Coordinates of C-alpha atoms and ligand atoms in Angstrom, one line a residue:
M801 CA -72.1 -47.1 68.3
S802 CA -69.8 -49.9 68.7
S803 CA -69.1 -51.4 72.3
G804 CA -65.6 -51.5 73.5
V805 CA -65.6 -55.2 73.1
E806 CA -66.0 -54.8 69.5
S807 CA -63.4 -52.2 69.2
Q808 CA -61.1 -54.5 70.8
Q809 CA -61.8 -57.2 68.1
V810 CA -61.1 -54.7 65.5
L811 CA -57.9 -53.6 67.0
A812 CA -56.9 -57.4 67.2
R813 CA -57.8 -58.5 63.8
A814 CA -56.4 -55.5 62.2
R815 CA -53.0 -56.5 64.2
E816 CA -53.6 -59.9 62.5
V817 CA -54.0 -58.6 58.8
V818 CA -51.1 -56.3 59.2
S819 CA -48.7 -59.2 60.4
S820 CA -50.1 -61.6 57.7
C821 CA -49.2 -58.9 55.0
T822 CA -46.1 -57.9 56.3
G823 CA -44.2 -61.0 57.8
F824 CA -44.2 -58.4 61.1
R825 CA -44.0 -60.0 64.6
D826 CA -46.8 -58.7 66.9
T827 CA -44.3 -56.8 69.0
A828 CA -43.3 -54.6 65.7
I829 CA -46.5 -53.7 65.1
S830 CA -46.9 -50.2 66.5
P831 CA -50.2 -50.0 68.7
T832 CA -50.3 -46.3 68.7
A833 CA -50.2 -46.7 64.5
V834 CA -53.2 -49.1 64.1
D835 CA -55.3 -47.5 66.7
R836 CA -55.2 -44.1 65.0
V837 CA -56.4 -45.9 61.9
V838 CA -59.3 -47.9 63.4
R839 CA -60.4 -44.6 65.6
A840 CA -60.3 -42.4 62.8
E841 CA -62.6 -45.1 60.8
L842 CA -64.9 -45.6 64.1
A843 CA -65.3 -41.6 64.4
R844 CA -66.5 -41.2 60.5
G845 CA -69.3 -43.1 62.0
R846 CA -68.6 -47.0 60.6
S847 CA -69.6 -49.9 62.8
A848 CA -66.9 -52.1 64.1
M849 CA -68.7 -55.2 62.0
E850 CA -68.2 -53.2 58.8
L851 CA -64.4 -52.2 59.7
L852 CA -64.2 -56.3 60.6
A853 CA -65.9 -57.3 57.3
E854 CA -63.5 -55.2 55.3
L855 CA -60.5 -56.4 57.2
Q856 CA -61.5 -59.7 55.9
R857 CA -60.2 -58.6 52.5
P858 CA -56.5 -57.8 52.6
G859 CA -56.5 -55.6 49.7
A860 CA -59.2 -53.5 50.7
P861 CA -58.6 -49.9 51.4
L862 CA -58.7 -50.2 55.5
A863 CA -55.9 -52.8 55.3
R864 CA -53.8 -50.5 53.0
A865 CA -54.4 -47.4 55.7
L866 CA -53.0 -49.8 58.3
L867 CA -50.1 -50.9 56.4
D868 CA -49.3 -47.2 55.2
A869 CA -49.3 -46.5 59.0
V870 CA -47.0 -49.0 60.5
L871 CA -44.4 -49.3 57.8
V872 CA -41.5 -47.6 59.0
G873 CA -39.7 -45.7 55.9
E874 CA -36.5 -44.4 57.9
T875 CA -33.9 -44.2 55.3
Y876 CA -30.8 -42.0 54.0
F877 CA -27.9 -42.1 51.0
F878 CA -25.0 -44.3 52.0
R879 CA -26.4 -45.7 55.1
H880 CA -24.2 -48.3 56.6
P881 CA -21.3 -46.9 54.5
E882 CA -18.8 -49.8 55.1
Q883 CA -21.2 -51.7 53.4
F884 CA -20.9 -49.3 50.4
R885 CA -17.1 -49.7 50.3
F886 CA -17.6 -53.5 50.5
L887 CA -19.8 -53.2 47.5
A888 CA -17.1 -51.0 45.9
N889 CA -14.0 -53.0 46.6
E890 CA -15.3 -56.6 46.6
A891 CA -18.4 -56.6 45.1
V892 CA -18.0 -54.8 41.9
P893 CA -14.4 -56.5 41.1
A894 CA -15.9 -59.8 41.9
A895 CA -18.9 -59.7 39.3
L896 CA -16.3 -58.0 36.7
G897 CA -14.0 -61.1 37.4
R898 CA -16.6 -63.3 36.2
G899 CA -16.7 -61.5 33.3
N900 CA -20.2 -59.5 33.6
L901 CA -20.7 -56.7 31.2
T902 CA -24.0 -55.7 33.0
L903 CA -24.0 -55.1 37.2
R904 CA -27.5 -55.9 38.4
G905 CA -28.4 -54.6 42.3
W906 CA -31.6 -54.5 44.2
S907 CA -32.4 -52.7 47.1
A908 CA -35.3 -54.7 48.9
G909 CA -37.5 -52.9 50.9
C910 CA -36.2 -49.6 49.6
A911 CA -38.6 -46.9 51.1
S912 CA -38.2 -43.9 49.3
G913 CA -35.3 -44.6 47.2
E914 CA -32.1 -43.5 48.9
E915 CA -30.4 -46.8 49.2
A916 CA -31.1 -47.9 45.4
Y917 CA -29.7 -44.5 44.2
S918 CA -26.8 -44.8 46.3
I919 CA -26.2 -48.9 45.1
A920 CA -26.5 -46.9 41.4
A921 CA -24.0 -44.3 42.2
C922 CA -21.6 -46.7 43.7
L923 CA -21.8 -49.4 40.8
Q924 CA -21.7 -46.4 37.9
N925 CA -18.6 -44.9 39.6
M926 CA -16.8 -48.2 39.8
V927 CA -17.4 -49.6 36.6
P928 CA -15.0 -49.7 33.6
P929 CA -16.8 -48.0 30.5
G930 CA -18.9 -50.6 28.3
V931 CA -20.2 -52.0 31.8
R932 CA -24.1 -51.5 32.1
V933 CA -25.6 -50.8 35.5
E934 CA -29.3 -51.7 36.5
V935 CA -30.8 -51.4 40.1
L936 CA -34.2 -52.4 41.1
G937 CA -35.7 -50.8 44.2
T938 CA -39.1 -52.5 45.7
D939 CA -41.2 -52.0 48.7
L940 CA -44.4 -52.7 49.7
H941 CA -45.5 -49.0 50.6
E942 CA -46.8 -47.6 47.2
G943 CA -46.4 -43.9 48.4
R944 CA -43.0 -44.2 49.3
L945 CA -42.3 -45.8 45.8
E946 CA -43.8 -42.7 44.6
L947 CA -41.3 -40.4 46.2
A948 CA -38.7 -42.6 45.0
R949 CA -39.3 -42.2 41.8
R950 CA -39.6 -38.5 42.0
G951 CA -36.0 -38.6 43.2
V952 CA -36.2 -35.2 45.0
Y953 CA -35.2 -35.1 48.5
G954 CA -34.5 -33.0 51.6
N955 CA -31.8 -32.4 54.1
W956 CA -33.4 -35.5 56.4
S957 CA -31.8 -38.1 53.6
R958 CA -28.6 -36.5 53.8
R959 CA -26.8 -37.2 57.2
E960 CA -23.9 -37.4 58.5
A961 CA -23.6 -40.9 58.9
G962 CA -24.1 -41.5 55.4
P963 CA -21.0 -39.6 53.7
L964 CA -21.3 -38.8 49.9
L965 CA -19.5 -41.6 48.5
H966 CA -20.1 -41.4 45.1
P967 CA -21.6 -38.5 43.0
L968 CA -25.1 -38.8 43.4
Y969 CA -27.3 -35.7 43.5
L970 CA -27.6 -31.8 42.4
E971 CA -28.6 -28.9 44.7
V972 CA -31.5 -27.7 43.2
A973 CA -33.0 -25.3 46.0
E974 CA -32.1 -24.4 49.5
G975 CA -31.9 -27.9 51.3
R976 CA -33.2 -29.6 48.2
V977 CA -31.5 -31.9 46.1
S978 CA -32.4 -34.0 42.8
I979 CA -30.8 -37.1 41.9
L980 CA -28.6 -36.9 38.8
D981 CA -30.0 -37.8 35.4
S982 CA -27.3 -40.4 35.1
V983 CA -28.1 -42.1 38.3
R984 CA -31.8 -41.9 37.9
A985 CA -31.6 -43.6 34.6
V986 CA -30.6 -46.8 35.5
V987 CA -32.8 -47.4 38.3
R988 CA -36.6 -48.4 38.3
F989 CA -39.1 -49.1 41.3
A990 CA -41.3 -51.4 41.5
Q991 CA -44.0 -52.8 44.2
G992 CA -43.1 -55.9 45.9
N993 CA -43.5 -57.8 49.0
L994 CA -40.8 -59.8 50.5
L995 CA -42.9 -62.7 51.5
E996 CA -43.3 -63.4 47.8
P997 CA -40.9 -64.4 45.5
L998 CA -39.5 -61.5 43.2
A999 CA -41.4 -61.4 39.8
E1000 CA -39.5 -63.3 37.2
V1001 CA -39.1 -60.4 34.8
H1002 CA -36.6 -58.5 37.1
G1003 CA -34.4 -61.4 36.7
S1004 CA -31.4 -61.9 39.1
F1005 CA -28.8 -59.6 40.5
D1006 CA -25.3 -59.9 41.5
V1007 CA -25.9 -57.8 44.9
I1008 CA -28.9 -57.3 47.0
F1009 CA -29.5 -54.9 49.7
C1010 CA -31.8 -55.9 52.1
R1011 CA -31.5 -53.8 55.4
N1012 CA -33.5 -52.9 58.0
V1013 CA -36.4 -54.6 57.2
L1014 CA -36.2 -57.9 58.4
T1015 CA -35.8 -56.6 61.8
Y1016 CA -39.6 -56.1 62.0
F1017 CA -40.2 -59.7 60.8
S1018 CA -41.0 -63.0 62.9
P1019 CA -38.8 -65.5 62.9
D1020 CA -40.5 -67.6 59.9
A1021 CA -41.1 -64.2 58.0
V1022 CA -37.4 -63.7 58.1
Q1023 CA -36.7 -67.3 56.8
V1024 CA -39.3 -67.1 53.8
A1025 CA -37.8 -63.9 53.0
L1026 CA -34.1 -64.9 53.1
G1027 CA -34.9 -67.8 51.0
H1028 CA -36.3 -65.4 48.4
L1029 CA -33.5 -62.6 48.7
A1030 CA -30.8 -65.9 48.1
R1031 CA -32.7 -67.7 45.2
A1032 CA -32.6 -64.1 43.4
L1033 CA -28.9 -64.0 43.6
V1034 CA -26.8 -65.0 40.8
P1035 CA -23.7 -67.3 41.8
G1036 CA -20.8 -65.4 43.2
G1037 CA -23.5 -62.4 44.2
F1038 CA -23.9 -60.9 47.5
L1039 CA -26.2 -60.2 49.9
L1040 CA -26.1 -57.5 52.4
L1041 CA -28.2 -57.3 55.5
G1042 CA -29.1 -54.9 58.6
T1043 CA -26.6 -54.6 61.5
V1044 CA -28.0 -57.2 63.7
E1045 CA -30.7 -58.9 61.5
V1046 CA -29.4 -62.4 61.1
D1047 CA -26.8 -64.4 63.3
H1048 CA -25.8 -67.0 61.0
P1049 CA -25.5 -67.0 57.4
P1050 CA -29.0 -67.6 55.3
A1051 CA -29.6 -71.1 53.8
G1052 CA -27.2 -71.3 50.7
L1053 CA -25.1 -68.4 51.5
V1054 CA -21.9 -68.1 53.1
R1055 CA -20.5 -65.3 55.3
V1056 CA -17.9 -62.8 53.8
G1057 CA -16.1 -60.2 56.1
A1058 CA -16.3 -59.6 59.4
P1059 CA -19.9 -60.4 61.6
E1060 CA -20.9 -57.0 61.8
L1061 CA -20.5 -56.4 57.7
Q1062 CA -23.3 -58.6 57.4
A1063 CA -22.2 -59.6 54.1
F1064 CA -23.2 -62.9 52.5
R1065 CA -22.1 -64.4 49.0
R1066 CA -23.8 -67.5 46.8
P1067 CA -20.9 -69.8 46.3
L1068 CA -20.4 -70.4 42.3
P1069 CA -21.3 -74.0 41.2
R1070 CA -17.6 -75.1 41.3
E1071 CA -17.3 -74.0 44.9
L1072 CA -20.1 -76.3 45.5
T1073 CA -18.6 -79.8 43.7
P1074 CA -16.4 -81.6 45.9
P1075 CA -13.2 -83.0 44.6
P1076 CA -13.3 -86.0 43.0
T1077 CA -12.2 -88.8 45.7
P1078 CA -9.5 -90.9 44.3
K1079 CA -10.3 -94.3 43.4
P1080 CA -8.7 -97.0 45.8
V1081 CA -6.2 -99.0 43.8
I1082 CA -6.3 -102.6 44.5
R1083 CA -2.9 -103.9 43.6
E1084 CA -1.9 -107.6 42.6
P1085 CA 0.3 -109.1 45.2
E1086 CA 3.5 -108.7 43.9
P1087 CA 5.4 -112.3 42.7
F1088 CA 8.7 -112.8 44.6
R1089 CA 11.8 -111.2 42.8
A1090 CA 15.3 -111.8 43.8
S1091 CA 16.2 -108.3 42.9
L1092 CA 13.9 -105.2 42.9
R1093 CA 14.1 -103.0 39.6
V1094 CA 14.2 -99.3 40.7
T1095 CA 11.2 -97.7 38.7
A1096 CA 11.1 -93.9 37.8
P1097 CA 8.1 -92.1 39.2
P1098 CA 5.1 -91.8 37.1
P1099 CA 5.1 -88.6 35.2
P1100 CA 2.7 -85.6 36.7
P1101 CA -1.0 -85.8 34.8
A1102 CA -1.0 -83.5 31.8
P1103 CA -2.5 -80.2 32.8
T1104 CA -6.1 -79.8 31.4
A1105 CA -7.4 -76.4 29.9
V1106 CA -10.2 -76.1 32.9
G1107 CA -7.4 -77.1 35.2
L1108 CA -5.1 -74.0 34.0
H1109 CA -8.2 -72.0 33.6
T1110 CA -9.1 -72.3 37.3
E1111 CA -5.6 -71.5 38.2
A1112 CA -6.0 -68.4 36.4
L1113 CA -9.0 -67.6 38.1
Q1114 CA -7.6 -68.0 41.6
R1115 CA -4.7 -65.8 40.6
I1116 CA -7.2 -63.0 40.0
E1117 CA -8.9 -63.3 43.0
S1118 CA -5.8 -63.1 44.7
G1119 CA -5.2 -59.8 42.9
D1120 CA -2.4 -60.9 40.3
E1121 CA -4.2 -60.2 37.1
T1122 CA -0.6 -60.3 35.4
G1123 CA 0.0 -63.6 36.2
A1124 CA -3.3 -64.6 35.3
A1125 CA -3.3 -63.2 32.1
S1126 CA 0.3 -64.9 31.3
L1127 CA -1.2 -68.2 32.3
L1128 CA -4.0 -68.0 30.0
E1129 CA -1.8 -67.2 26.9
K1130 CA 0.1 -70.2 27.6
L1131 CA -3.2 -72.3 27.7
L1132 CA -4.4 -71.0 24.8
Q1133 CA -1.3 -71.9 23.2
Q1134 CA -1.9 -75.1 24.0
F1135 CA -5.8 -75.3 23.7
R1136 CA -6.3 -72.9 20.6
D1137 CA -9.8 -73.1 20.5
Y1138 CA -10.9 -73.0 24.5
L1139 CA -13.3 -70.0 24.4
P1140 CA -13.9 -70.1 28.1
G1141 CA -10.0 -69.0 28.2
M1142 CA -10.3 -66.5 25.2
L1143 CA -13.1 -64.5 26.9
E1144 CA -11.6 -64.6 30.4
L1145 CA -8.2 -63.2 28.4
A1146 CA -10.3 -60.7 26.4
L1147 CA -11.8 -59.2 29.9
L1148 CA -8.3 -59.3 31.4
R1149 CA -6.9 -57.2 28.5
E1150 CA -9.9 -54.8 28.4
R1151 CA -9.3 -54.3 32.1
A1152 CA -5.5 -53.7 31.9
G1153 CA -6.2 -51.0 29.2
A1154 CA -5.2 -53.1 26.1
R1155 CA -8.4 -52.3 24.2
E1156 CA -7.2 -53.5 20.6
A1157 CA -6.0 -57.1 22.0
A1158 CA -9.4 -57.3 23.8
F1159 CA -11.4 -56.5 20.7
A1160 CA -9.2 -59.0 18.3
L1161 CA -9.9 -61.9 21.1
M1162 CA -13.2 -61.1 21.6
H1163 CA -13.9 -61.1 17.6
T1164 CA -12.5 -64.6 17.9
V1165 CA -14.8 -65.6 20.8
R1166 CA -17.6 -64.5 19.1
D1167 CA -17.0 -66.2 15.2
N1168 CA -15.8 -69.4 17.0
A1169 CA -18.8 -69.4 18.8
A1170 CA -21.0 -68.7 16.1
R1171 CA -19.9 -71.7 14.1
L1172 CA -21.0 -74.3 17.0
P1173 CA -24.5 -75.8 17.9
P1174 CA -25.9 -72.8 20.4
D1175 CA -26.6 -75.4 23.0
L1176 CA -23.8 -77.1 22.8
I1177 CA -22.1 -77.3 26.4
I1178 CA -18.7 -75.7 26.4
E1179 CA -16.4 -77.0 29.3
G1180 CA -15.0 -74.6 31.4
P1181 CA -14.7 -74.0 35.1
E1182 CA -18.6 -73.6 34.8
P1183 CA -20.2 -75.2 32.0
L1184 CA -21.9 -73.0 29.6
P1185 CA -23.6 -73.2 26.4
A1186 CA -21.9 -71.9 23.2
R1187 CA -24.5 -69.3 23.0
F1188 CA -23.4 -67.4 26.3
Y1189 CA -20.1 -66.9 24.3
R1190 CA -21.7 -65.6 21.7
A1191 CA -24.2 -63.2 23.3
S1192 CA -21.3 -62.1 25.7
A1193 CA -18.8 -61.4 23.0
D1194 CA -21.6 -59.6 20.9
A1195 CA -22.6 -57.4 24.1
F1196 CA -19.0 -56.4 24.9
L1197 CA -18.2 -55.5 20.9
T1198 CA -21.6 -53.7 20.6
L1199 CA -21.2 -51.8 23.7
G1200 CA -17.7 -51.0 22.9
A1201 CA -18.0 -49.9 19.9
I1202 CA -20.8 -47.5 21.0
E1203 CA -18.8 -45.8 23.5
Ligands
SAM209 C1 -36.7 -48.7 57.9 S1 -37.1 -49.0 55.8 C2 -35.5 -49.6 55.3 C3 -35.0 -48.6 54.0 C4 -33.8 -48.8 53.4 N1 -33.6 -50.3 53.2 C5 -32.4 -48.3 54.8 O1 -32.0 -49.6 55.1 O2 -32.2 -47.6 54.6 C6 -37.9 -50.3 55.9 C7 -38.6 -50.7 54.6 O3 -38.9 -51.9 54.4 C8 -40.7 -52.0 53.6 N2 -40.9 -53.1 54.0 C9 -41.4 -53.7 55.2 N3 -42.2 -54.7 55.3 C10 -42.0 -55.5 53.9 C11 -42.5 -56.4 53.2 N4 -43.0 -57.5 53.5 N5 -41.8 -56.5 51.8 C12 -41.3 -55.5 51.1 N6 -41.2 -54.2 52.2 C13 -41.4 -54.2 53.2 C14 -41.4 -51.0 54.6 O4 -42.2 -50.3 53.8 C15 -40.1 -49.9 54.7 O5 -40.0 -49.0 53.5

């Protein structure tokens, strides 16, 4: 029989194990949940010493039972709908503007999967034909991931607070819905702990939702998790957090939109490079002249391909795609082999519905890029190797042809 003191030791150790595995601060760990698990083990005749010994092994069944008991899995479709509107209206156009042919989302701390499927439905509904969508959902709780993979939900997953913003499921029985096959097909689930970096095989993401997870974490654990999340974003990608989870932008990210939106963006490399500081011009003292000649001002510097391209990008960002396209046309008359501009214009043509023109340009991008050494860095708003242009054009032409 275990003494009261020993039981208290087990409870205290159990809380430590939960906190180190999850990142939870002590006050966020439900005492009744921990108590229930420990008492059930003691009631089965196990001694406090046995339990303490088992708690030395964080992957052991007792630790798993504790995690399952304390992890809160509350979630529903299109939770915080304003963040899904932001995804549709800001994040998707931004990713397409970067020329993405695949949009990748991550629901970090996805619980039973409603958030991951909502992200996938939103992306699928917003991207033009030919652009692929991939969504990853990760969570620490294996049991919830099983529910997520099943993709069948009851009324509790459909709440008034989360309006059905994009097609997502079919009614299969009274009060039961099943996720549409087209949405399921682009979502994968994997176990993952936010205290560790995401496995490299999962790649990087245009958008990450990590909501109502960090709210349970200790301040140190929040910083660790935010570091992993920020590093998994592509430049220009967005991180969306829960309503009160941080009060200032995570390191390396900038806030976008109103504070209550809790949306953060990873800047593009060109936004991080400070403009070159002009070198001070040291003039020789002018010899005395009886009469001063009036000289014409120096001609403005000739525009560069990268400069014009950057101007076109600014126009795209301000919504003036037509202006951007005509600027890119002028650019290409002057710099005929400038691959980044060709790719940009092809994507603009595709978005404007001028498919043939887009294809013709993409063929030129592919053929020109194929003639260059794959690792040759092409100067553009973002310096990228020739193989990037070849792969992008190939993907565009192949997907477009299948479609
Ligand atoms: C309240 S749910 C949030 C679900 C969804 N993100 C939403 O906002 O609707 C929190 C989820 O975070 C998971 N979680 C907690 N700590 C975690 C950690 N360290 N790593 C990964 N997932 C964790 C829990 O298992 C739980 O499923």
